[in-house]
Every structure is written in C-alpha cells, then in structure tokens.
Amino acid sequence: MGLPRLVCAFLFAACCCCRRATGVPGEEKQPAPTPDLVEAEVGRTALLKCGPSHSSGNFSHVDWFLIHKERQIPIFRVRQGQGQNEPGEYEHRLKLHEGSGDTLALSQVTPHDERMFLCKSKRPRLQDHYIKLQVYKAPEEPTIQANAVGIHVDRQELREVATCVGRNGYPIPQVIWYKNGRPLQEEENRVHIQSSQIVESSGLYTLQSVLNAQLVKEDKDAQFYCELSYRLPSGNRMKESREVTVPVFYPAEKVWVEVEPSGLLKEGDHVKIRCLTDGNPQPHFTINKQNSSTGEMEEETTDENGILFLEPAQKQHSGLYQCQSLDLETMTTLSSDPQELLVNYVSDVQVNPTAPEAQEGDSLTLTCEAESNQDLEFKWLRDKTGQLLGKGPVLQLNNLKREAGGRYLCMASVPNVPELNRTQPVSVGIFGSPWMALKERKVWVQENAMLNLSCEASGHPQPTISWNVNGSATAWNPDPQTVVSTLNVLVTPELLETGAECTATNSLGSNSTIIILKLVTLTTLTPDFSQTTGLSTSTASSHTRANSTSTEKKLPQPDSKGVVIVAVIVCILVLAVLGATLYFFYKKGKLPCGRSGKQEITMPPTRKSDFVVEVKSDKLPEEMALLQGSSGDKRAPGDQGEKYIDLRN
Ligand SMILES: *[C@@H]1O[C@H](CO)[C@@H](O)[C@H](O)[C@H]1NC(C)=O
Ligand SMILES: *[C@@H]1O[C@H](CO)[C@@H](O)[C@H](O)[C@H]1NC(C)=O
Ligand SMILES: *[C@@H]1O[C@H](CO)[C@@H](O)[C@H](O)[C@H]1NC(C)=O
Ligand SMILES: *[C@@H]1O[C@H](CO)[C@@H](O)[C@H](O)[C@H]1NC(C)=O
Ligand SMILES: *[C@@H]1O[C@H](CO)[C@@H](O)[C@H](O)[C@H]1NC(C)=O
Ligand SMILES: *[C@@H]1O[C@H](CO)[C@@H](O)[C@H](O)[C@H]1NC(C)=O
Ligand SMILES: *[C@@H]1O[C@H](CO)[C@@H](O)[C@H](O)[C@H]1NC(C)=O
C-alpha cells in the first residue's frame, strides 16, 4: 500500500517540476484528473455536476470556473447553498439545478460552450473537478446538386458529378457518397471526394462535399446520393440526400429504324418513322427510302426532330427505309440495316352494274371488285338492316319483290389485317308506283305554332312529293329510290280541321299519306314545353325515316304526361318524408344498425378526415422523437445499423 503512494507522490512532484521547467504559463495547478464528459445538444440544457455522479451531500460553498486559455475565469459560486452568478459571458445562463448545490444547469447550449469547466468545492472539501462539455447538433437534411451539363465518357479525367451540402451541424459531420446504393471509396483517377466546411457565426459547421469521378457509359442511369453521419448524445445518426442522376454522353455504335405503330400497317394509319442509336445524345439523322424503280436511296423530308410522319399512310409509302446518323463530335457516320415497310391496302370497291334496275319478279346479278396486296374477302349486306346477304364477289338476286329495292353494300376486307376494309353501296331499283312509309299519321300540335310535317315515299323511278296545304316544302333523297319531304306550316284552325295530305307520284302511279293534326289540350303545359314537343316531333320526323314512322308512338299522350308529373312529385315528397323519419329514429338510437354501417352513415366525410388527423397528431411527438435526426432515412433499418458500426470504428 505504501509503495504505490510513494511512487505516486514522486511522479507528482516530478511532473510539477517538468511543468515549471518547461515554463507553462498560467496558474499553478494540480494535475487534473481526467475530466468528466458531459454531452448536450445545441439549444438544450447541460447539467454540470461537481464531483462524481454518486456523490451527494450538502454543497454549501462551491466555486465554478471556465478554463479559457489556461486561465480560470470565475463564472458561478455557491454560498450557504445559494447560487450566485458572476458577471460575464455566462451571467444569464447558469443556475443551480433543482436547488441542489452541486449541479449547475447551463441553458441554451451553443457550440461556443464546448469548453472545460472547473468546480472547486470548499464545503465539503473535495478535489478539483473538471468537466468537459461536448456539444452536438444534427445537420440539416443534405442537399444535392447534380452536374447538369453532363459528362463525356471519352474524356480521361475526373469530372464533377455532384455537390452535397449539409448545413448547420456540430461537430463536422462525416460524408459518404453512394452510387446505386453502394458507398464510393477514393480511387486514384477514378473517384475523388473533396470536402470542405465553413463555420457559421453560430459556431455550427456547414459542410460541402464534391464528388469527382470518371464516369462510364453504364453510369447513365446511376443514382448518386450523399449521406451525412453525425453523433448526438443519444447515439450515432445519419441523413441522406435525395438521389440524382447525371447526364452521361457517349458515342453511338449502332443505329436502327423504329416504326410506330409496330405490327401490321394499313392505309390510313398514322405512321411515325424515326432513327435511334445506342449513343447519347442522339446524333443528327437522315432517313432514306429506296426508289423502287431505280433502286437508289433517296432522302426523305423529316420534321425538325428527325421524325418522318406518314399521315395518313398510303400504299406508295411501302418500301425499304434506312437511317443514317452523323455524330458531330466525332464526325463519324453510321448506317442502319434497311427496314422493309409494308402498308397494306384495299383499293376502291367497284360494283357492277352501277345502277341496277329490274321489274318485279325478275333476277339480278351483282358483282364486286377490289384490289389489294393481300387476299380479299367479299361480303354483301342490306344497308338498312345490316343483314348479311352473302359472301363472295357475286350476289345473285332472284324473283325480285318491291321490298328488294333500295341500297345494298359490298364490303371488301382483308382477314389478315384487322380493320382493313372498303365498302361500296349500290342502289337496286324495282320498277313500281310509289310506296308510302306510312298510310296515316297523327301529330300532336298547338295552335298558331310553326310545325314541320314530314312524308316519305319510295319507288322506281324516284317519286316526287306534293302537299295539299300551302307552306314551304323541302325534299331530300336518302337513296335513289326514296324521297322525304318536309313541310313547314303554321297551325291554323282550318289546317286542324282538314289535316294534311302528301302525295307521291312517279311515271308508274301515285300514293298518299294522310296526316291528322290533334290539338294538345292540357292547360298546365307551358308554351315552352309544348314548343319543344312540337320541335322534337318534327325534327325527328324530318331526319330519320325509321324514327318518322315511330313518332306517333313516341309522343306521349298529353293527359298521361300530366299524370306522370304529378306522380313524380308525389314520389319525391314520400321519399323525403320517409328519409327524414328514418334519420329521426336513427338519431334516437331506435334503429338497430351494424357497428361499421353506423359509422359509415353517421360520419360525414369531413369529420372522418378530422378523426384521422387527430390520431396522427397524437402520435406525432413520439414519432418525432424517434425520427429525430434521421428523417431523411429511406433505407432498411439493418442498413442503418451497419453504418453505426462503421462510425464507431
Ligand atoms: C446544508 O447546509 C445548510 C447551510 O449550511 C443548512 O441550512 C442545511 O440544514 C444543511 N442541510 C443538510 C441536509 O445538511
Ligand atoms: C424514282 O426515280 C425516278 C428516276 O429518277 C424518278 O422519276 C421517280 O420520281 C422516283 N420515284 C420516287 C418515288 O421518288
Ligand atoms: C372496317 O374498317 C373500319 C375502319 O376503317 C373498322 O372500324 C371496322 O371495324 C372494319 N370492319 C370490319 C368488319 O373489319
Ligand atoms: C301505297 O303505299 C302503301 C304502303 O304505305 C302500300 O301498302 C300500298 O300498296 C301502296 N299503294 C299503291 C297503289 O302502290
Ligand atoms: C294557297 O295560297 C294561294 C295564294 O297564295 C291560295 O290561292 C290558295 O287557295 C291557298 N291554298 C290553300 C289550300 O290554302
Ligand atoms: C322545321 O325544319 C326546318 C329545316 O328543316 C328548321 O329550320 C325549323 O326549325 C323546323 N321548325 C320546327 C318548328 O321544328
Ligand atoms: C331515332 O333517332 C335517334 C336520335 O334522334 C337515334 O338514336 C335512333 O337510333 C333512331 N331510331 C331508329 C330506329 O332509327
């Protein structure tokens, strides 16, 4: 026991001598035991404890000092258990912690407080106690700026890839660069990382790190990011920047033709032909097409982006296309393999005879012709009904009836190319006197309104229509055998009485339709309403034949219309009362509803979203504490753990 003490005393003395001998400035000092380390985050309160952490007692006479340039500057003292600030830098930020005499609370810690503090206790008499305050501050989320100009791979030198900045950290954070999730190491002539920092007036550091590298073609899609590792009293942390890519330029080795859309093309398609290379950026291109008669390649006119539009594609666009690229950087020319382009087509369809006509009971033969680069399929259809009458280029019609008159269609299509077809109509005339679409019609009208009456007749030769009332009539022909006449008249009492009659006449006879006008009697109808009724009646009748025949049925009875309106209003009222009653009972809790159903019904959307926000804000402080200093973290926790280990090493 005695010997070690003796050795100690000797060493102590020797040490003191040394200090004197080397002439260290400042006061005479006892050798300080290793200082206590106190860690605090910027802005928080640091607790400086005078003496070992387990010591307790009545510290009634203590002096606190700040060690500055080897000098002891008094900052605080305790007399009879009462704390007193010394004037100076720390005058306003120090106080005794919760009344205990031995712990000093330093509030609003800044990086400037990273100093050595000394505590001298006279009562109880203790050894001088040194405390080193270590200050930490998480840097802000790092920002990253990629080289926007781009990098050429053929230049054998390091280029600036990206710059990363982490603001206001303490102490200086460590930066690690990543490419595609893997950390980058310094490598001669390949990777160089240049980091610098500035001290802000607050004492915090702003770190700037520049990644210089020589990139290769494969780096064109590489994702770069930087990571800042730093320490807080609670442990090691890190923050990551977002990922950036850098434009990488490299010459083309191959050029090819691309046609859009891919697959079978047909006339009328919107076709885009363009050139592509495996280089970046795309060089200047020309598109050539082979002249089928001379066999020479001739340049096509493209738009400013070098794209050739065939809009619409036509059969003469078929042929061989080739791309040529010129790299202005290297002045090298590349040519693509020629690519065959085929625009499938069907020519105009011809039906013979062009204007077939026959007597009732006769026969007719229709033939259809078209040309295509592909095999064709022919179909015969009835125009009105779309009914399929036969396949093949010839249609035989035997024992013709009146009804067989009218339009037929021949469709030539290419089964191999979807939607490639052409159609030609042909009108078959069966000789006969006019045939009325309707023998009799009823029209609901209002007195003194302008009205359009329509009448349709067919026959061969084509009939003409005349009216027995004065008015302006217009006629049109849906097909060569049919005529539709529309008469615009004023509804007068005389007209109501007599009605109207239209007569169709051709060289073989005449036929007529009687139109009976009925007055709308419902008084509750507004003039507007009736007007629109009249209008819809007449327009429908004047434009579509099929509709004109059904106008009569479509027009609702005026009486029934009134009934319908009343019925709808009553229904709405009943529903409203029913809804209100149900809601009342539900509110009273008398209606048994399922748990989930109840929530769905009662909670309006706005309240539901409020609820979600509430839940979030409840969790927020917790999450913030957990996430503090690592909010930029996007990677797996395991990954992060590894980085912590790295840091400690
Ligand atoms: C501590 O010291 C103060 C003043 O010297 C005295 O009033 C107080 O009773 C003491 N407390 C204890 C627990 O010794
Ligand atoms: C093909 O070349 C001949 C002869 O030079 C020319 O008359 C013709 O217009 C060219 N054809 C096309 C499609 O350019
Ligand atoms: C005929 O071609 C048109 C487009 O031109 C298409 O919409 C239609 O479906 C085609 N009909 C058949 C039967 O292929
Ligand atoms: C007039 O047309 C009707 C069809 O609306 C038809 O039944 C009648 O036979 C035709 N009369 C004559 C003489 O053709
Ligand atoms: C049609 O008007 C003319 C005069 O414009 C008149 O002579 C003729 O009687 C009118 N016919 C009918 C049916 O109203
Ligand atoms: C009658 O038809 C003509 C032309 O078809 C149209 O301009 C006019 O508005 C129509 N009148 C009524 C009342 O429907
Ligand atoms: C009647 O006309 C309407 C449009 O006004 C149309 O959608 C409908 O297909 C037509 N009905 C018939 C049988 O032509």
Short mmCIF file of C-alpha atoms in Angstrom, two decimals, residues 120-292:
data_model
loop_
_atom_site.label_atom_id
_atom_site.label_comp_id
_atom_site.label_asym_id
_atom_site.label_seq_id
_atom_site.Cartn_x
_atom_site.Cartn_y
_atom_site.Cartn_z
CA LYS A 120 -13.92 23.75 -6.66
CA SER A 121 -15.83 22.73 -3.58
CA LYS A 122 -14.64 24.04 -0.20
CA ARG A 123 -17.54 22.72 1.84
CA PRO A 124 -17.44 19.80 1.63
CA ARG A 125 -13.80 19.93 0.72
CA LEU A 126 -13.31 17.98 -2.48
CA GLN A 127 -10.69 17.57 -5.12
CA ASP A 128 -10.97 19.97 -8.09
CA HIS A 129 -13.36 18.55 -10.59
CA TYR A 130 -13.01 19.15 -14.33
CA ILE A 131 -15.92 18.85 -16.72
CA LYS A 132 -15.61 18.83 -20.45
CA LEU A 133 -18.78 19.89 -22.24
CA GLN A 134 -19.25 18.20 -25.59
CA VAL A 135 -21.82 19.86 -27.88
CA TYR A 136 -23.77 18.19 -30.71
CA LYS A 137 -26.14 19.34 -33.37
CA ALA A 138 -27.68 17.33 -36.17
CA PRO A 139 -27.02 18.90 -39.58
CA GLU A 140 -29.96 19.82 -41.78
CA GLU A 141 -31.08 17.42 -44.47
CA PRO A 142 -28.27 17.33 -47.02
CA THR A 143 -28.99 18.95 -50.36
CA ILE A 144 -27.50 17.56 -53.52
CA GLN A 145 -26.86 19.20 -56.86
CA ALA A 146 -26.01 17.05 -59.83
CA ASN A 147 -23.82 18.20 -62.68
CA ALA A 148 -26.48 19.45 -65.07
CA VAL A 149 -24.18 19.94 -68.04
CA GLY A 150 -23.37 16.28 -68.33
CA ILE A 151 -20.19 14.25 -68.62
CA HIS A 152 -18.49 12.76 -71.67
CA VAL A 153 -17.18 9.27 -71.07
CA ASP A 154 -14.33 9.53 -73.55
CA ARG A 155 -12.56 12.26 -71.61
CA GLN A 156 -9.92 10.63 -69.45
CA GLU A 157 -10.27 12.94 -66.49
CA LEU A 158 -12.20 13.35 -63.29
CA ARG A 159 -15.38 15.35 -63.62
CA GLU A 160 -17.57 16.91 -61.03
CA VAL A 161 -20.54 14.57 -60.62
CA ALA A 162 -22.46 16.18 -57.79
CA THR A 163 -22.13 18.52 -54.84
CA CYS A 164 -23.60 17.80 -51.45
CA VAL A 165 -24.19 20.41 -48.76
CA GLY A 166 -25.09 19.72 -45.14
CA ARG A 167 -25.84 22.87 -43.18
CA ASN A 168 -25.51 23.70 -39.51
CA GLY A 169 -24.15 20.58 -37.90
CA TYR A 170 -21.84 20.17 -34.96
CA PRO A 171 -19.28 18.79 -34.87
CA ILE A 172 -18.46 18.44 -38.59
CA PRO A 173 -20.47 15.52 -39.93
CA GLN A 174 -18.87 12.82 -41.97
CA VAL A 175 -19.93 12.45 -45.59
CA ILE A 176 -20.22 9.21 -47.52
CA TRP A 177 -21.08 9.14 -51.22
CA TYR A 178 -23.13 6.36 -52.74
CA LYS A 179 -23.63 5.14 -56.27
CA ASN A 180 -26.57 2.81 -56.77
CA GLY A 181 -26.73 2.24 -53.03
CA ARG A 182 -23.06 1.29 -52.66
CA PRO A 183 -20.58 3.52 -50.84
CA LEU A 184 -17.89 5.02 -53.04
CA GLN A 185 -14.25 4.82 -52.00
CA GLU A 186 -11.50 7.14 -53.03
CA GLU A 187 -9.76 5.63 -56.03
CA GLU A 188 -6.92 7.12 -57.95
CA ASN A 189 -8.00 8.64 -61.28
CA ARG A 190 -11.48 7.25 -60.75
CA VAL A 191 -13.09 8.71 -57.63
CA HIS A 192 -12.11 11.76 -55.65
CA ILE A 193 -14.12 13.30 -52.86
CA GLN A 194 -13.36 16.87 -51.90
CA SER A 195 -14.91 18.09 -48.68
CA SER A 196 -14.69 21.48 -47.04
CA GLN A 197 -16.55 23.24 -44.32
CA ILE A 198 -17.29 26.74 -43.13
CA VAL A 199 -18.04 27.87 -39.61
CA GLU A 200 -21.22 29.83 -39.33
CA SER A 201 -21.41 32.72 -36.85
CA SER A 202 -23.46 30.42 -34.66
CA GLY A 203 -20.45 28.18 -34.39
CA LEU A 204 -22.16 25.45 -36.42
CA TYR A 205 -20.50 23.87 -39.43
CA THR A 206 -21.74 23.80 -42.98
CA LEU A 207 -20.15 21.01 -44.90
CA GLN A 208 -19.71 20.93 -48.64
CA SER A 209 -18.56 17.81 -50.41
CA VAL A 210 -17.86 17.47 -54.12
CA LEU A 211 -17.82 14.08 -55.76
CA ASN A 212 -15.46 13.95 -58.72
CA ALA A 213 -15.38 10.81 -60.79
CA GLN A 214 -14.65 9.43 -64.19
CA LEU A 215 -17.89 8.01 -65.49
CA VAL A 216 -18.52 5.25 -67.97
CA LYS A 217 -21.43 4.58 -70.29
CA GLU A 218 -23.07 2.26 -67.75
CA ASP A 219 -23.36 5.18 -65.34
CA LYS A 220 -26.05 6.82 -67.45
CA ASP A 221 -28.79 5.66 -65.09
CA ALA A 222 -26.66 5.52 -61.93
CA GLN A 223 -28.25 7.03 -58.86
CA PHE A 224 -25.93 9.12 -56.73
CA TYR A 225 -26.58 10.37 -53.24
CA CYS A 226 -24.68 11.52 -50.20
CA GLU A 227 -25.10 10.58 -46.60
CA LEU A 228 -24.11 12.59 -43.54
CA SER A 229 -23.19 10.68 -40.42
CA TYR A 230 -23.10 12.51 -37.14
CA ARG A 231 -23.37 11.96 -33.44
CA LEU A 232 -25.92 13.08 -30.92
CA PRO A 233 -25.88 12.42 -27.15
CA SER A 234 -28.41 9.69 -27.89
CA GLY A 235 -26.20 7.91 -30.41
CA ASN A 236 -25.00 7.84 -33.99
CA ARG A 237 -27.31 9.08 -36.71
CA MET A 238 -27.32 9.74 -40.40
CA LYS A 239 -29.23 11.67 -43.02
CA GLU A 240 -29.39 11.02 -46.71
CA SER A 241 -29.88 13.32 -49.63
CA ARG A 242 -32.25 12.51 -52.47
CA GLU A 243 -30.87 10.55 -55.39
CA VAL A 244 -29.69 12.22 -58.57
CA THR A 245 -28.62 11.05 -61.98
CA VAL A 246 -26.09 12.76 -64.20
CA PRO A 247 -26.34 13.11 -67.96
CA VAL A 248 -23.69 10.88 -69.46
CA PHE A 249 -22.63 11.32 -73.05
CA TYR A 250 -21.16 8.57 -75.20
CA PRO A 251 -20.90 7.97 -78.91
CA ALA A 252 -23.28 5.69 -80.82
CA GLU A 253 -22.17 2.30 -82.04
CA LYS A 254 -25.37 1.21 -83.69
CA VAL A 255 -28.24 2.93 -85.44
CA TRP A 256 -31.65 1.48 -86.32
CA VAL A 257 -35.05 2.35 -87.76
CA GLU A 258 -38.08 2.39 -85.50
CA VAL A 259 -41.60 2.33 -86.88
CA GLU A 260 -44.66 3.20 -84.84
CA PRO A 261 -47.12 1.59 -84.52
CA SER A 262 -45.43 -1.77 -84.65
CA GLY A 263 -47.20 -4.66 -86.29
CA LEU A 264 -49.29 -4.69 -89.44
CA LEU A 265 -49.83 -1.34 -91.08
CA LYS A 266 -52.69 -0.34 -93.31
CA GLU A 267 -53.63 2.64 -95.37
CA GLY A 268 -54.98 5.45 -93.23
CA ASP A 269 -52.80 4.62 -90.23
CA HIS A 270 -50.73 7.39 -88.66
CA VAL A 271 -47.21 6.07 -89.01
CA LYS A 272 -44.06 7.51 -87.45
CA ILE A 273 -40.62 6.51 -88.68
CA ARG A 274 -37.63 7.56 -86.66
CA CYS A 275 -34.00 6.73 -86.14
CA LEU A 276 -32.44 5.68 -82.88
CA THR A 277 -28.90 4.95 -81.72
CA ASP A 278 -27.35 3.48 -78.62
CA GLY A 279 -25.45 6.73 -78.09
CA ASN A 280 -26.24 9.76 -76.00
CA PRO A 281 -27.17 12.35 -77.07
CA GLN A 282 -28.89 11.20 -80.24
CA PRO A 283 -26.91 12.49 -83.22
CA HIS A 284 -28.23 14.14 -86.35
CA PHE A 285 -30.14 11.73 -88.61
CA THR A 286 -31.32 11.42 -92.15
CA ILE A 287 -33.96 8.93 -93.29
CA ASN A 288 -33.62 7.44 -96.76
CA LYS A 289 -36.09 5.45 -98.81
CA GLN A 290 -35.27 3.24 -101.73
CA ASN A 291 -36.74 4.35 -105.06
CA SER A 292 -38.40 1.17 -106.26
#
